[in-house]
């Protein structure tokens, strides 16, 4: 039997000691555990990887302690502009949305793009129109804001975003019992980003990629770097064309052109054999996985 598995991230970031309070870390661990359970249950019942990654990411989007859906980073204008992508490793079908406002679960909208539209990537008002047509739950701008993101917005308003701007984007990769891979990634981008800025998360091959031929990959970190390195596709290419073991491919991708692509980078990956890889160059990456009926693993700091 295929060793079904689910791997999640809740963002990779470089933090100063004490910057993440024990209370916030506890909320994030709990959120990862909940999302892991939501996606794992589907795989355990024999459901598809695509459903599992969507369910896990929806759970994290609904959780205000992560930068996706509710709790997303705000633009300089103080609004959440949400990006998400989902990809089916079996068929290479994919759906992506960017610059979406009012949609509570951008990953559900990306799934609708995948299933009900002839397109792959919709942005802004066009994406919102599709959400309205399909009756997805909407919410006013205040729903997405939290005390933390409002405070960050006040501090950053008017400044250029820095590479340290919080990365708690969420992502999931899954392998189901039929041997199919899938990936989903969702984000509010980086704190204080310009209106209209889009990062790597919804870009296929940038921050999100899945193919049964090699692996499923979801990235987090400085989106500008991840896109320029096409890191999700880099992992795929290293596995497929160089036959690198998944963990080595992930390490190589994180360190690709380190001099030019200097900044925070993290990724999670799974291959069709159920190998799990987690690679990051930061001191924090919220992460979790469960393989088959094995014990769930949940961690935040590098050295745990
Ligand atoms: N990669 C995301 C972006 O640049 C941010 C993150 O990982 O938190 O939009």
GROMACS .gro file of N, CA, C and O and ligand atoms in nm, residues 9-13 67 73 83 165-170 185-191 193 197-202 207 219-227 264 266 286, ligand 1:
model
  173
    9UNK      N    1   0.332   2.363   0.596
    9UNK     CA    2   0.413   2.470   0.654
    9UNK      C    3   0.322   2.587   0.690
    9UNK      O    4   0.215   2.605   0.632
   10UNK      N    5   0.369   2.664   0.789
   10UNK     CA    6   0.297   2.784   0.829
   10UNK      C    7   0.392   2.902   0.822
   10UNK      O    8   0.378   3.000   0.895
   11UNK      N    9   0.491   2.893   0.730
   11UNK     CA   10   0.579   3.006   0.703
   11UNK      C   11   0.718   2.992   0.762
   11UNK      O   12   0.735   2.943   0.874
   12UNK      N   13   0.818   3.033   0.683
   12UNK     CA   14   0.958   3.035   0.727
   12UNK      C   15   1.001   3.180   0.742
   12UNK      O   16   0.972   3.262   0.656
   13UNK      N   17   1.069   3.209   0.851
   13UNK     CA   18   1.108   3.349   0.877
   13UNK      C   19   1.228   3.352   0.972
   13UNK      O   20   1.250   3.260   1.049
   67UNK      N   21  -0.060   3.387   0.821
   67UNK     CA   22  -0.072   3.489   0.717
   67UNK      C   23  -0.139   3.433   0.591
   67UNK      O   24  -0.076   3.410   0.489
   73UNK      N   25  -0.137   3.931   0.607
   73UNK     CA   26  -0.065   4.059   0.608
   73UNK      C   27  -0.145   4.162   0.529
   73UNK      O   28  -0.217   4.127   0.436
   83UNK      N   29  -0.349   3.570  -0.212
   83UNK     CA   30  -0.302   3.488  -0.325
   83UNK      C   31  -0.309   3.340  -0.284
   83UNK      O   32  -0.278   3.307  -0.170
  165UNK      N   33   0.995   4.118   0.670
  165UNK     CA   34   0.851   4.126   0.686
  165UNK      C   35   0.792   3.986   0.697
  165UNK      O   36   0.812   3.904   0.609
  166UNK      N   37   0.719   3.964   0.808
  166UNK     CA   38   0.674   3.831   0.851
  166UNK      C   39   0.627   3.735   0.744
  166UNK      O   40   0.548   3.773   0.658
  167UNK      N   41   0.675   3.615   0.752
  167UNK     CA   42   0.635   3.513   0.657
  167UNK      C   43   0.562   3.403   0.730
  167UNK      O   44   0.626   3.312   0.780
  168UNK      N   45   0.432   3.412   0.737
  168UNK     CA   46   0.362   3.298   0.793
  168UNK      C   47   0.254   3.247   0.699
  168UNK      O   48   0.149   3.201   0.741
  169UNK      N   49   0.288   3.258   0.571
  169UNK     CA   50   0.215   3.191   0.463
  169UNK      C   51   0.193   3.045   0.497
  169UNK      O   52   0.270   2.987   0.571
  170UNK      N   53   0.090   2.985   0.438
  170UNK     CA   54   0.065   2.844   0.467
  170UNK      C   55   0.069   2.760   0.339
  170UNK      O   56   0.041   2.810   0.230
  185UNK      N   57  -0.108   2.629  -0.167
  185UNK     CA   58  -0.036   2.735  -0.094
  185UNK      C   59  -0.129   2.856  -0.087
  185UNK      O   60  -0.200   2.885  -0.184
  186UNK      N   61  -0.128   2.928   0.026
  186UNK     CA   62  -0.214   3.046   0.040
  186UNK      C   63  -0.144   3.150   0.125
  186UNK      O   64  -0.079   3.116   0.224
  187UNK      N   65  -0.159   3.277   0.088
  187UNK     CA   66  -0.085   3.383   0.160
  187UNK      C   67  -0.153   3.519   0.150
  187UNK      O   68  -0.232   3.544   0.058
  188UNK      N   69  -0.115   3.605   0.244
  188UNK     CA   70  -0.149   3.747   0.234
  188UNK      C   71  -0.031   3.826   0.181
  188UNK      O   72  -0.035   3.948   0.175
  189UNK      N   73   0.078   3.755   0.145
  189UNK     CA   74   0.197   3.823   0.093
  189UNK      C   75   0.285   3.872   0.205
  189UNK      O   76   0.293   3.809   0.310
  190UNK      N   77   0.352   3.985   0.184
  190UNK     CA   78   0.441   4.036   0.289
  190UNK      C   79   0.383   4.163   0.348
  190UNK      O   80   0.309   4.237   0.281
  191UNK      N   81   0.418   4.188   0.473
  191UNK     CA   82   0.363   4.305   0.543
  191UNK      C   83   0.398   4.433   0.469
  191UNK      O   84   0.512   4.452   0.429
  193UNK      N   85   0.325   4.540   0.184
  193UNK     CA   86   0.353   4.532   0.040
  193UNK      C   87   0.270   4.636  -0.035
  193UNK      O   88   0.165   4.680   0.011
  197UNK      N   89   0.107   4.396  -0.545
  197UNK     CA   90   0.225   4.308  -0.541
  197UNK      C   91   0.179   4.162  -0.530
  197UNK      O   92   0.092   4.129  -0.450
  198UNK      N   93   0.240   4.076  -0.610
  198UNK     CA   94   0.211   3.933  -0.602
  198UNK      C   95   0.343   3.861  -0.577
  198UNK      O   96   0.444   3.891  -0.642
  199UNK      N   97   0.342   3.768  -0.483
  199UNK     CA   98   0.463   3.692  -0.452
  199UNK      C   99   0.468   3.560  -0.527
  199UNK      O  100   0.401   3.541  -0.629
  200UNK      N  101   0.546   3.467  -0.472
  200UNK     CA  102   0.566   3.338  -0.538
  200UNK      C  103   0.451   3.240  -0.520
  200UNK      O  104   0.434   3.148  -0.600
  201UNK      N  105   0.375   3.260  -0.411
  201UNK     CA  106   0.281   3.154  -0.369
  201UNK      C  107   0.186   3.107  -0.479
  201UNK      O  108   0.170   2.986  -0.499
  202UNK      N  109   0.121   3.200  -0.555
  202UNK     CA  110   0.027   3.152  -0.656
  202UNK      C  111   0.095   3.120  -0.789
  202UNK      O  112   0.027   3.077  -0.884
  207UNK      N  113   0.627   2.920  -0.624
  207UNK     CA  114   0.608   2.876  -0.486
  207UNK      C  115   0.524   2.751  -0.473
  207UNK      O  116   0.508   2.699  -0.363
  219UNK      N  117   0.639   2.646  -0.121
  219UNK     CA  118   0.748   2.732  -0.067
  219UNK      C  119   0.694   2.841   0.024
  219UNK      O  120   0.576   2.877   0.020
  220UNK      N  121   0.784   2.897   0.102
  220UNK     CA  122   0.756   3.014   0.185
  220UNK      C  123   0.885   3.094   0.200
  220UNK      O  124   0.993   3.040   0.186
  221UNK      N  125   0.869   3.223   0.227
  221UNK     CA  126   0.987   3.308   0.242
  221UNK      C  127   0.972   3.432   0.156
  221UNK      O  128   0.860   3.474   0.124
  222UNK      N  129   1.084   3.489   0.116
  222UNK     CA  130   1.081   3.612   0.035
  222UNK      C  131   1.039   3.576  -0.107
  222UNK      O  132   1.117   3.521  -0.185
  223UNK      N  133   0.916   3.612  -0.140
  223UNK     CA  134   0.857   3.569  -0.267
  223UNK      C  135   0.934   3.615  -0.389
  223UNK      O  136   0.940   3.544  -0.490
  224UNK      N  137   0.995   3.733  -0.379
  224UNK     CA  138   1.069   3.786  -0.495
  224UNK      C  139   1.186   3.692  -0.530
  224UNK      O  140   1.215   3.669  -0.647
  225UNK      N  141   1.250   3.638  -0.426
  225UNK     CA  142   1.364   3.547  -0.450
  225UNK      C  143   1.316   3.412  -0.500
  225UNK      O  144   1.375   3.352  -0.590
  226UNK      N  145   1.210   3.364  -0.437
  226UNK     CA  146   1.161   3.229  -0.469
  226UNK      C  147   1.113   3.225  -0.615
  226UNK      O  148   1.141   3.129  -0.687
  227UNK      N  149   1.046   3.333  -0.656
  227UNK     CA  150   1.000   3.339  -0.796
  227UNK      C  151   1.117   3.342  -0.893
  227UNK      O  152   1.116   3.276  -0.996
  264UNK      N  153   1.517   3.494   0.303
  264UNK     CA  154   1.448   3.383   0.368
  264UNK      C  155   1.387   3.289   0.265
  264UNK      O  156   1.311   3.332   0.178
  266UNK      N  157   1.212   2.877   0.242
  266UNK     CA  158   1.175   2.751   0.306
  266UNK      C  159   1.085   2.673   0.215
  266UNK      O  160   1.010   2.732   0.137
  286UNK      N  161   0.738   2.712   1.069
  286UNK     CA  162   0.628   2.634   1.130
  286UNK      C  163   0.602   2.519   1.036
  286UNK      O  164   0.580   2.542   0.916
  305LIG     N1  165   0.625   3.379   0.003
  305LIG     C1  166   0.521   3.471   0.045
  305LIG     C2  167   0.521   3.592  -0.046
  305LIG     O1  168   0.628   3.640  -0.079
  305LIG     C3  169   0.540   3.518   0.184
  305LIG     C4  170   0.554   3.409   0.286
  305LIG     O2  171   0.606   3.303   0.261
  305LIG     O3  172   0.508   3.433   0.398
  305LIG     O4  173   0.416   3.640  -0.080
   0.00000   0.00000   0.00000
